[in-house]
Amino acid sequence: MSGNSPNNKKSIVDEYVRRLSKYASDIKFIDDTLFAAIPSNSFREAVKLVHDEFDCYLRTCAGVDERPVNGFFAMYYIFGDDRNGLNIVLKTYADPSKQVFPSVTDICPAADWCEMEARDLLGLEFKGRQQYRLVLPNWWPKNLYPLRKDVPHDIKPKPSFTGERVSVGRKGSSAPIPVGPYHPALHEPEYFELYVEGEKVVDVKYRGFHVHRGIEKLAETRMTYQQIPFLAERICGICGFVHSTCYCQAVEKAARIDVPERALFIRSIILEIERIHSHLLWVGVAAHLLGYDTGFMHSWRIREHVMYLAELLTGSRKTYGINLIGGVRKDINEDKIPKTLEVLSIIEKEFARLVDTMISVPEIKFRLKETGILPKEDARKLSVVGPTARGSGLDRDNRRDLPYAAYKYADFNVPVYDEGDNLARTLVRVDEVFESIKIIRQLIEQLPKGPIMAEEIDIPENRMAVSLVEAPRGEDVHFVITGYGKPYRWRVRAPTYQNIPALKVMLNGVMLADAPLTIASIDPCFSCTDRIVVVKSDGRREVLHLPSQWGGMGCSRL
């Protein structure tokens, strides 16, 4: 049953309320989100109900230090019911003297990283699972938890050289092969340890989170609501507009701010330009990894047209800086629309010619087909998103399922392939380029007149909202609890965070030569490095921390 009609949605929400009432102490439904507070002793039963019986998937979870408000630490688990256009937020809490929560990773494997992130940053413990340090470096002092409200944002523990064992040598009869700590083609920090038998990969270990930039803490302590869109846009060097839009939407939703329609259309148009730019970049990188550098150069040549379009409409080739809470700062000059449509036609024609040629090369098709397979059931368990999910038969796209900005005014297809291999993920992105061009044309044709900023912007305290934007790499999630003059809590979950754990499944059994392409097939966005890692002959590594001004951009961790 689809929940798109108001009557259907009401009956579905009523069913959620009826069945969750058995566990919940407080339930409320606002817009498209149902919030339920569940005591910790019945929390796992409530999660089983939502995940297994309502067939929801976990978008992310977030720890919050609510001691200054109510005396407790809290965990929020955010689920998606995209078929019915709903977010389900389950909250549980723990006594501050114990700080122990029940883990749900045996029910939702996708909760693994976000639980361990809450452990690192807030000092929360999770019963019933293996616990480990995830995002903070090994030298970080124990009992110092950066996201607690009583920890200042500018505290600077003295960094040190530390040792970290990254390999124990052979695993069974296999041999380890390191890839990283700096990816040779994607040019970002990551460390994969591939275990091979002959030429076949039989297992993989991943070590990421080399950089932590403290963006969430900065926003919660040092910045105002209207400054944060510019910080959010710097989360990622490729899809930064996705993040500023997602943040603005979260605050606008929490504060019930009516954004003018013209601003919503402008956001959708720029988001689709960003998607085309990102997919063309990826097609070029994939061609390079396949040894087809002619394809790489032509893809990036066509991408230049997209960069020109972005500059024509926003004034910048990248990092546009036009989003604000309540609307946008820059209008679209309608004198530029004919040129925009002309350039879109050029992109469409040249990209179609490139794809026809590239996909018809037998060696390219051979390397893509039936490699890096992610079965649909594994994709669901791991809650993967974007082209990675749609290439494994999961028909999810937030632009259609929970429409935001001006997507409800556009008619478009959501490409889905069932094969789950590298070819399927490639074809999803190729199809999406043409769909994005179609969306932009429709929105330009319907672009309404009127203001581009809301007249009144009042943001009350203690409001919550979940905002979703379908980024080129997949679903981007921003969760906001409003505070005085700034967010009390701002949680960001970029799509790569959700997709990396699936590589363990995708890499299992692939030929070593296909491993770089399989890793790239999720279009990962690792964070740029500000550390040097030296792997020593005894299997340990030393980590040198460089001054923060040497850091760069990326979206792996915030």
Coordinates of C-alpha atoms in Angstrom, one line a residue:
M1 CA 0.0 0.0 0.0
S2 CA 1.4 3.4 -1.0
G3 CA 1.1 6.2 1.5
N4 CA 1.2 9.0 -1.0
S5 CA -2.5 9.9 -0.7
P6 CA -3.4 11.7 2.6
N7 CA -5.9 9.1 3.6
N8 CA -3.5 6.2 3.0
K9 CA -0.7 8.0 4.9
K10 CA -3.0 8.7 7.9
S11 CA -4.0 5.0 8.1
I12 CA -0.4 4.0 7.9
V13 CA 0.7 6.5 10.6
D14 CA -2.2 5.3 12.8
E15 CA -0.9 1.7 12.4
Y16 CA 2.6 2.8 13.5
V17 CA 1.1 4.6 16.5
R18 CA -1.1 1.7 17.5
R19 CA 1.7 -0.8 17.5
L20 CA 4.5 1.4 18.9
S21 CA 2.2 2.5 21.8
K22 CA 3.0 -0.9 23.4
Y23 CA 6.5 0.3 24.0
A24 CA 6.5 4.1 23.7
S25 CA 6.1 6.6 26.5
D26 CA 5.5 9.5 24.0
I27 CA 4.6 9.5 20.3
K28 CA 4.0 12.5 18.0
F29 CA 3.7 12.9 14.2
I30 CA 4.9 16.1 12.5
D31 CA 4.8 16.6 8.7
D32 CA 6.4 13.3 7.4
T33 CA 8.1 12.2 10.6
L34 CA 6.9 10.1 13.5
F35 CA 8.8 10.6 16.8
A36 CA 8.6 7.9 19.5
A37 CA 10.4 7.9 22.9
I38 CA 11.0 4.3 24.1
P39 CA 12.5 3.2 27.5
S40 CA 15.7 1.4 27.0
N41 CA 14.4 -1.9 28.4
S42 CA 11.9 -2.3 25.5
F43 CA 13.9 -0.4 22.8
R44 CA 15.1 -3.5 21.0
E45 CA 11.6 -4.8 20.6
A46 CA 10.5 -1.5 19.1
V47 CA 13.4 -1.5 16.7
K48 CA 12.6 -5.1 15.6
L49 CA 9.0 -4.0 15.0
V50 CA 10.0 -1.1 12.8
H51 CA 12.9 -2.8 11.0
D52 CA 11.5 -6.3 10.5
E53 CA 7.8 -6.0 10.5
F54 CA 7.3 -2.5 8.9
D55 CA 10.3 -3.2 6.6
C56 CA 12.0 0.1 7.3
Y57 CA 15.7 0.7 6.8
L58 CA 18.1 2.6 9.1
R59 CA 19.1 6.0 7.8
T60 CA 21.4 6.7 10.7
C61 CA 21.6 7.1 14.4
A62 CA 22.8 10.0 16.6
G63 CA 23.9 10.4 20.2
V64 CA 22.8 13.6 22.0
D65 CA 24.0 15.0 25.3
E66 CA 20.7 16.2 26.7
R67 CA 21.9 16.5 30.3
P68 CA 21.5 20.4 30.3
V69 CA 17.9 19.9 29.2
N70 CA 16.6 16.9 31.0
G71 CA 19.5 15.2 32.7
F72 CA 19.9 12.3 30.2
F73 CA 22.0 11.1 27.3
A74 CA 19.9 10.1 24.4
M75 CA 20.2 8.0 21.2
Y76 CA 18.0 8.7 18.2
Y77 CA 17.6 6.0 15.5
I78 CA 16.3 7.4 12.3
F79 CA 14.5 4.9 10.0
G80 CA 13.1 5.3 6.5
D81 CA 9.8 4.0 5.2
D82 CA 10.2 5.4 1.7
R83 CA 7.3 3.5 0.1
N84 CA 5.0 5.5 2.4
G85 CA 7.1 8.7 2.5
L86 CA 7.8 8.6 6.2
N87 CA 10.7 9.0 8.7
I88 CA 10.4 7.0 11.9
V89 CA 12.6 8.4 14.7
L90 CA 13.0 6.1 17.8
K91 CA 14.5 7.8 20.8
T92 CA 15.9 6.1 23.9
Y93 CA 17.8 7.4 26.8
A94 CA 20.2 6.3 29.5
D95 CA 21.0 7.4 33.0
P96 CA 24.0 9.8 32.9
S97 CA 25.7 7.8 35.7
K98 CA 25.7 4.6 33.5
Q99 CA 25.5 5.8 29.9
V100 CA 24.7 2.3 28.7
F101 CA 22.4 1.6 25.8
P102 CA 21.2 -1.7 24.2
S103 CA 22.9 -2.2 20.9
V104 CA 20.7 -3.0 17.9
T105 CA 23.4 -4.1 15.4
D106 CA 22.2 -7.7 15.4
I107 CA 18.8 -6.4 14.2
C108 CA 20.2 -3.5 11.9
P109 CA 23.8 -4.2 10.9
A110 CA 23.8 -0.6 9.5
A111 CA 23.9 0.7 13.0
D112 CA 27.4 -0.5 13.6
W113 CA 29.3 2.7 12.7
C114 CA 26.9 5.3 14.1
E115 CA 26.8 3.5 17.5
M116 CA 30.6 3.5 17.7
E117 CA 30.7 7.1 16.6
A118 CA 28.4 8.0 19.5
R119 CA 30.7 6.0 21.8
D120 CA 33.8 7.9 20.6
L121 CA 32.3 11.4 20.7
L122 CA 29.9 11.1 23.7
G123 CA 31.3 8.3 25.8
L124 CA 28.2 6.1 25.4
E125 CA 28.4 2.4 25.8
F126 CA 26.4 -0.3 23.9
K127 CA 25.5 -3.7 25.4
G128 CA 25.6 -6.9 23.4
R129 CA 28.2 -6.0 20.8
Q130 CA 31.9 -5.7 20.2
Q131 CA 33.0 -2.1 20.9
Y132 CA 36.0 -0.3 19.3
R133 CA 37.3 3.1 18.6
L134 CA 36.1 4.3 15.2
V135 CA 36.5 8.0 14.4
L136 CA 39.0 9.4 16.9
P137 CA 42.7 8.6 16.6
N138 CA 44.4 6.2 19.0
W139 CA 46.2 9.0 20.8
W140 CA 43.0 10.9 21.7
P141 CA 42.8 11.1 25.6
K142 CA 40.4 8.7 27.3
N143 CA 37.4 10.3 29.0
L144 CA 37.5 13.3 26.7
Y145 CA 34.3 13.3 24.6
P146 CA 34.2 16.2 22.1
L147 CA 30.4 16.3 21.5
R148 CA 29.5 16.6 25.2
K149 CA 28.1 20.0 26.0
D150 CA 30.6 20.6 28.8
V151 CA 33.6 20.1 26.5
P152 CA 34.8 23.4 24.9
H153 CA 35.1 23.5 21.1
D154 CA 38.6 24.8 21.1
I155 CA 40.2 22.2 23.4
K156 CA 43.4 20.9 21.7
P157 CA 44.9 17.7 23.2
K158 CA 48.5 17.4 22.4
P159 CA 48.9 15.0 19.5
S160 CA 51.6 12.3 19.6
F161 CA 53.1 9.5 17.6
T162 CA 51.1 6.3 18.2
G163 CA 51.3 2.8 17.0
E164 CA 48.4 1.0 15.4
R165 CA 48.5 -2.6 14.3
V166 CA 46.9 -2.7 10.8
S167 CA 47.9 -6.2 9.8
V168 CA 48.5 -9.5 11.4
G169 CA 50.0 -10.9 8.2
R170 CA 48.3 -13.8 6.5
K171 CA 44.7 -14.7 7.1
G172 CA 44.4 -18.4 6.5
S173 CA 46.2 -19.2 3.3
S174 CA 45.6 -15.7 1.9
A175 CA 48.1 -12.8 1.5
P176 CA 47.3 -9.2 2.5
I177 CA 47.7 -6.4 -0.1
P178 CA 47.4 -2.8 1.2
V179 CA 45.6 -0.1 -0.8
G180 CA 46.2 3.2 0.8
P181 CA 46.5 5.1 3.1
Y182 CA 46.1 7.4 0.1
H183 CA 44.0 6.1 -2.8
P184 CA 46.1 6.2 -6.0
A185 CA 43.2 7.1 -8.3
L186 CA 40.6 8.7 -6.0
H187 CA 43.2 11.0 -4.4
E188 CA 41.7 10.8 -0.9
P189 CA 42.7 9.1 2.4
E190 CA 41.6 5.5 3.0
Y191 CA 43.2 2.2 3.8
F192 CA 41.9 -1.1 2.5
E193 CA 43.6 -4.3 3.2
L194 CA 42.7 -6.9 0.6
Y195 CA 43.3 -10.6 1.4
V196 CA 43.9 -12.6 -1.8
E197 CA 44.3 -16.2 -2.7
G198 CA 46.0 -16.2 -6.1
E199 CA 44.3 -13.4 -8.0
K200 CA 41.1 -13.6 -6.1
V201 CA 40.0 -11.3 -3.2
V202 CA 38.7 -13.4 -0.3
D203 CA 38.3 -10.8 2.4
V204 CA 38.9 -7.1 3.1
K205 CA 39.5 -4.8 6.1
Y206 CA 38.8 -1.1 6.0
R207 CA 40.4 1.6 8.1
G208 CA 39.1 5.1 7.5
F209 CA 38.3 8.3 9.4
H210 CA 41.8 9.6 9.1
V211 CA 40.5 13.2 9.5
H212 CA 38.0 14.6 11.9
R213 CA 37.2 18.3 11.3
G214 CA 34.8 18.9 14.1
I215 CA 32.2 20.5 11.9
E216 CA 29.2 19.4 14.0
K217 CA 30.8 20.8 17.2
L218 CA 31.7 24.1 15.5
A219 CA 28.1 24.6 14.3
E220 CA 26.7 23.8 17.8
T221 CA 29.0 26.2 19.6
R222 CA 30.5 28.9 17.4
M223 CA 28.2 29.7 14.5
T224 CA 24.8 31.1 14.0
Y225 CA 21.9 29.5 12.0
Q226 CA 22.6 31.6 8.9
Q227 CA 26.4 31.1 9.0
I228 CA 26.1 27.3 9.0
P229 CA 24.9 26.9 5.3
F230 CA 28.4 28.1 4.3
L231 CA 30.1 25.6 6.6
A232 CA 27.8 22.8 5.5
E233 CA 28.7 23.5 1.8
R234 CA 32.3 22.7 2.7
I235 CA 31.5 19.2 4.0
C236 CA 32.1 18.0 0.4
G237 CA 34.1 19.4 -2.5
I238 CA 31.8 17.7 -5.0
C239 CA 28.3 17.8 -3.7
G240 CA 28.5 20.7 -1.2
F241 CA 25.2 22.3 -2.4
V242 CA 23.5 19.0 -1.3
H243 CA 24.7 19.6 2.3
S244 CA 23.8 23.3 2.5
T245 CA 20.3 22.5 1.1
C246 CA 19.8 19.6 3.5
Y247 CA 20.8 21.7 6.5
C248 CA 18.6 24.6 5.5
Q249 CA 15.6 22.3 4.9
A250 CA 16.1 20.7 8.3
V251 CA 16.0 24.0 10.1
E252 CA 13.1 25.3 7.9
K253 CA 11.1 22.2 8.6
A254 CA 11.7 22.3 12.4
A255 CA 10.8 26.0 12.5
R256 CA 7.9 25.8 10.0
I257 CA 9.3 28.4 7.7
D258 CA 7.6 28.8 4.4
V259 CA 10.2 29.1 1.7
P260 CA 9.1 30.9 -1.5
E261 CA 8.4 28.6 -4.4
R262 CA 10.9 30.3 -6.7
A263 CA 13.7 29.6 -4.2
L264 CA 12.6 25.9 -4.1
F265 CA 12.8 25.7 -7.9
I266 CA 16.3 27.3 -7.9
R267 CA 17.5 24.8 -5.3
S268 CA 16.3 21.8 -7.4
I269 CA 17.8 23.2 -10.6
I270 CA 21.2 23.7 -9.0
L271 CA 21.0 20.3 -7.3
E272 CA 20.5 18.6 -10.6
I273 CA 23.4 20.5 -12.2
E274 CA 25.5 19.3 -9.3
R275 CA 24.3 15.7 -9.9
I276 CA 25.3 15.8 -13.6
H277 CA 28.7 17.3 -12.7
S278 CA 29.3 14.5 -10.1
H279 CA 28.2 11.7 -12.4
L280 CA 30.4 12.9 -15.3
L281 CA 33.3 13.1 -12.9
W282 CA 32.7 9.5 -11.8
V283 CA 32.3 8.2 -15.3
G284 CA 35.7 9.7 -16.1
V285 CA 37.4 8.2 -13.1
A286 CA 35.8 4.8 -13.9
A287 CA 37.1 4.9 -17.4
H288 CA 40.6 5.8 -16.1
L289 CA 40.5 2.8 -13.7
L290 CA 39.5 0.6 -16.7
G291 CA 42.4 1.8 -18.7
Y292 CA 40.2 3.7 -21.1
D293 CA 41.7 7.1 -20.8
T294 CA 40.0 8.4 -24.0
G295 CA 36.7 8.0 -22.1
F296 CA 38.2 9.7 -19.1
M297 CA 39.2 12.8 -21.1
H298 CA 35.9 13.1 -23.0
S299 CA 33.8 12.7 -19.9
W300 CA 35.8 15.5 -18.1
R301 CA 35.6 17.6 -21.3
I302 CA 31.8 17.4 -21.3
R303 CA 31.9 18.1 -17.6
E304 CA 33.4 21.5 -18.4
H305 CA 30.0 22.5 -20.0
V306 CA 28.4 21.7 -16.6
M307 CA 30.9 23.8 -14.7
Y308 CA 30.1 26.6 -17.2
L309 CA 26.4 26.3 -16.5
A310 CA 27.0 26.4 -12.7
E311 CA 29.0 29.6 -13.1
L312 CA 26.4 31.1 -15.5
L313 CA 23.5 30.6 -13.0
T314 CA 25.3 31.1 -9.6
G315 CA 28.5 33.0 -10.3
S316 CA 30.7 30.1 -9.2
R317 CA 31.9 26.9 -10.9
K318 CA 31.7 25.1 -7.5
T319 CA 30.8 26.0 -3.9
Y320 CA 28.0 28.3 -5.0
G321 CA 27.2 29.8 -1.6
I322 CA 23.6 30.8 -2.4
N323 CA 21.7 28.9 0.2
L324 CA 20.3 30.5 3.3
I325 CA 17.6 29.4 5.8
G326 CA 14.4 30.7 4.2
G327 CA 15.5 30.7 0.6
V328 CA 18.4 31.6 -1.6
R329 CA 20.7 34.6 -1.9
K330 CA 20.9 34.7 -5.7
D331 CA 18.1 34.7 -8.3
I332 CA 18.3 33.1 -11.7
N333 CA 18.6 35.8 -14.3
E334 CA 16.0 34.9 -16.9
D335 CA 18.1 36.4 -19.7
K336 CA 20.5 33.4 -19.2
I337 CA 17.8 30.7 -19.6
P338 CA 18.2 30.4 -23.4
K339 CA 21.9 29.9 -23.0
T340 CA 21.3 27.3 -20.2
L341 CA 19.0 25.3 -22.5
E342 CA 21.5 25.5 -25.3
V343 CA 24.3 24.1 -23.1
L344 CA 22.0 21.4 -21.8
S345 CA 21.4 20.2 -25.3
I346 CA 25.2 20.1 -26.0
I347 CA 25.8 18.0 -22.8
E348 CA 23.0 15.6 -23.7
K349 CA 24.2 15.1 -27.3
E350 CA 27.9 14.7 -26.4
F351 CA 27.3 12.4 -23.4
A352 CA 25.0 10.1 -25.4
R353 CA 27.7 9.7 -28.0
L354 CA 30.4 9.0 -25.4
V355 CA 28.2 6.4 -23.6
D356 CA 27.3 4.6 -26.9
T357 CA 31.0 4.3 -27.7
M358 CA 32.2 3.4 -24.2
I359 CA 29.6 0.8 -23.4
S360 CA 30.1 -0.9 -26.8
V361 CA 33.9 -1.5 -26.1
P362 CA 33.9 -5.3 -25.3
E363 CA 36.8 -5.0 -22.8
I364 CA 34.9 -2.3 -20.8
K365 CA 31.7 -4.3 -20.7
F366 CA 33.7 -7.5 -19.7
R367 CA 35.3 -5.7 -16.8
L368 CA 32.0 -4.2 -15.6
K369 CA 29.6 -7.1 -16.0
E370 CA 29.2 -9.6 -13.2
T371 CA 32.0 -8.0 -11.1
G372 CA 31.6 -6.4 -7.6
I373 CA 28.2 -8.0 -7.0
L374 CA 26.0 -6.7 -4.1
P375 CA 22.9 -8.9 -3.8
K376 CA 19.7 -7.2 -3.1
E377 CA 19.2 -8.8 0.4
D378 CA 22.7 -7.6 1.5
A379 CA 22.0 -4.2 0.1
R380 CA 18.8 -4.0 2.3
K381 CA 20.5 -5.3 5.4
L382 CA 23.3 -2.7 5.1
S383 CA 20.9 0.1 4.2
V384 CA 23.0 1.2 1.2
V385 CA 21.8 4.3 -0.6
G386 CA 21.8 6.0 -4.0
P387 CA 23.1 4.3 -7.2
T388 CA 24.6 1.6 -5.0
A389 CA 21.1 0.7 -3.8
R390 CA 19.4 1.2 -7.2
G391 CA 22.0 -1.0 -8.9
S392 CA 21.0 -3.8 -6.5
G393 CA 17.3 -3.6 -7.3
L394 CA 16.3 -1.3 -4.4
D395 CA 13.8 1.2 -5.8
R396 CA 14.6 4.2 -3.6
D397 CA 15.0 7.9 -4.4
N398 CA 14.1 10.6 -2.0
R399 CA 13.3 13.1 -4.8
R400 CA 10.3 10.9 -5.6
D401 CA 9.6 9.2 -2.3
L402 CA 9.8 12.1 0.1
P403 CA 9.8 15.1 -2.4
Y404 CA 11.5 18.3 -1.3
A405 CA 12.4 21.6 -2.9
A406 CA 10.5 21.6 -6.3
Y407 CA 10.7 17.9 -7.3
K408 CA 7.0 17.4 -7.0
Y409 CA 6.7 19.5 -10.1
A410 CA 9.0 17.3 -12.2
D411 CA 8.2 14.1 -14.0
F412 CA 11.2 11.7 -14.1
N413 CA 12.1 8.1 -14.0
V414 CA 14.2 6.4 -11.3
P415 CA 16.6 4.0 -13.0
V416 CA 16.8 0.6 -11.2
Y417 CA 18.8 -2.4 -12.2
D418 CA 18.7 -5.8 -10.5
E419 CA 22.1 -7.3 -11.3
G420 CA 24.0 -5.6 -8.5
D421 CA 27.3 -5.5 -10.4
N422 CA 29.6 -2.7 -11.5
L423 CA 27.8 -2.4 -14.8
A424 CA 24.4 -1.9 -13.1
R425 CA 25.8 0.9 -10.9
T426 CA 27.4 2.5 -14.0
L427 CA 24.1 2.3 -16.0
V428 CA 22.2 3.9 -13.1
R429 CA 24.5 6.9 -13.1
V430 CA 24.4 7.2 -16.9
D431 CA 20.6 7.1 -17.0
E432 CA 20.4 9.7 -14.2
V433 CA 22.4 12.2 -16.2
F434 CA 19.7 12.2 -18.9
E435 CA 16.9 12.3 -16.2
S436 CA 18.6 15.3 -14.6
I437 CA 18.7 17.1 -17.9
K438 CA 15.0 16.4 -18.3
I439 CA 14.2 17.7 -14.7
I440 CA 16.1 20.9 -15.3
R441 CA 14.2 21.6 -18.5
Q442 CA 10.9 21.0 -16.8
L443 CA 11.7 23.3 -13.8
I444 CA 13.0 26.1 -16.0
E445 CA 9.8 26.0 -18.0
Q446 CA 7.7 26.2 -14.8
L447 CA 10.0 28.6 -12.9
P448 CA 7.5 30.8 -10.9
K449 CA 7.9 34.6 -10.4
G450 CA 8.2 36.0 -6.9
P451 CA 10.5 36.5 -4.0
I452 CA 13.5 34.2 -3.2
M453 CA 13.6 34.6 0.6
A454 CA 11.0 34.2 3.3
E455 CA 9.9 37.4 4.9
E456 CA 10.0 36.2 8.5
I457 CA 12.5 33.8 10.0
D458 CA 11.9 32.8 13.6
I459 CA 13.5 29.6 14.9
P460 CA 12.0 28.4 18.2
E461 CA 14.1 26.2 20.5
N462 CA 13.7 22.5 21.1
R463 CA 12.2 21.6 17.7
M464 CA 13.4 18.5 15.8
A465 CA 13.4 17.6 12.1
V466 CA 14.9 15.1 9.7
S467 CA 15.9 16.4 6.3
L468 CA 16.8 14.3 3.3
V469 CA 18.4 15.2 -0.1
E470 CA 19.1 12.6 -2.8
A471 CA 22.8 13.4 -3.4
P472 CA 24.6 12.0 -6.5
R473 CA 26.1 9.4 -4.2
G474 CA 22.8 8.7 -2.4
E475 CA 20.7 9.8 0.4
D476 CA 22.1 12.7 2.5
V477 CA 20.6 13.0 6.0
H478 CA 20.7 16.0 8.3
F479 CA 19.1 15.8 11.8
V480 CA 18.6 19.0 13.7
I481 CA 17.4 19.8 17.3
T482 CA 17.0 23.6 17.5
G483 CA 18.7 25.7 20.2
Y484 CA 19.0 29.4 21.0
G485 CA 20.6 31.2 18.0
K486 CA 22.2 27.9 16.8
P487 CA 21.4 24.2 16.6
Y488 CA 21.5 22.4 19.9
R489 CA 22.4 19.3 17.9
W490 CA 23.3 18.9 14.2
R491 CA 23.9 15.4 12.9
V492 CA 25.1 14.9 9.4
R493 CA 25.2 11.5 7.6
A494 CA 26.8 11.6 4.2
P495 CA 26.0 8.8 1.7
T496 CA 29.5 7.3 1.6
Y497 CA 29.2 6.6 5.3
Q498 CA 26.3 4.2 4.5
N499 CA 27.9 2.6 1.5
I500 CA 31.5 1.7 2.5
P501 CA 30.5 -1.3 4.7
A502 CA 28.9 -3.0 1.6
L503 CA 32.4 -3.2 0.0
K504 CA 33.1 -6.2 2.2
V505 CA 30.4 -8.1 0.3
M506 CA 31.1 -6.5 -3.1
L507 CA 34.9 -7.3 -3.0
N508 CA 34.5 -10.9 -1.9
G509 CA 35.5 -13.1 -4.8
V510 CA 36.4 -10.4 -7.3
M511 CA 39.7 -10.6 -9.2
L512 CA 42.4 -8.3 -7.8
A513 CA 42.5 -6.3 -11.0
D514 CA 38.8 -5.4 -10.6
A515 CA 39.1 -4.4 -6.9
P516 CA 40.0 -0.7 -7.6
L517 CA 36.9 -0.3 -9.9
T518 CA 34.7 -2.1 -7.4
I519 CA 35.8 0.3 -4.6
A520 CA 35.2 3.2 -6.9
S521 CA 31.8 1.9 -8.0
I522 CA 30.2 3.3 -4.8
D523 CA 31.6 6.7 -5.8
P524 CA 33.3 7.0 -2.4
C525 CA 34.1 10.4 -0.9
F526 CA 37.0 10.0 1.6
S527 CA 38.2 12.9 3.6
C528 CA 41.4 14.6 2.6
T529 CA 44.3 13.8 4.9
D530 CA 46.3 15.9 7.3
R531 CA 48.3 13.0 8.7
I532 CA 51.1 10.9 7.4
V533 CA 51.0 7.2 8.1
V534 CA 54.2 5.1 8.1
V535 CA 53.7 1.3 8.0
K536 CA 56.7 -0.3 9.6
S537 CA 58.1 -3.8 8.9
D538 CA 56.7 -5.2 12.2
G539 CA 53.2 -4.5 11.1
R540 CA 52.8 -1.3 13.2
R541 CA 52.3 2.2 11.9
E542 CA 53.3 5.6 13.1
V543 CA 51.0 8.6 12.7
L544 CA 52.3 12.1 12.2
H545 CA 49.8 14.9 12.8
L546 CA 50.3 18.0 10.7
P547 CA 49.1 21.5 11.4
S548 CA 45.4 21.9 10.8
Q549 CA 45.9 24.5 8.1
W550 CA 47.2 21.7 5.9
G551 CA 43.8 20.1 5.9
G552 CA 41.5 19.9 2.9
M553 CA 38.0 19.1 1.9
G554 CA 36.1 15.8 1.7
C555 CA 33.1 14.3 3.3
S556 CA 34.2 11.1 5.0
R557 CA 33.8 12.3 8.6
L558 CA 32.7 15.6 10.1

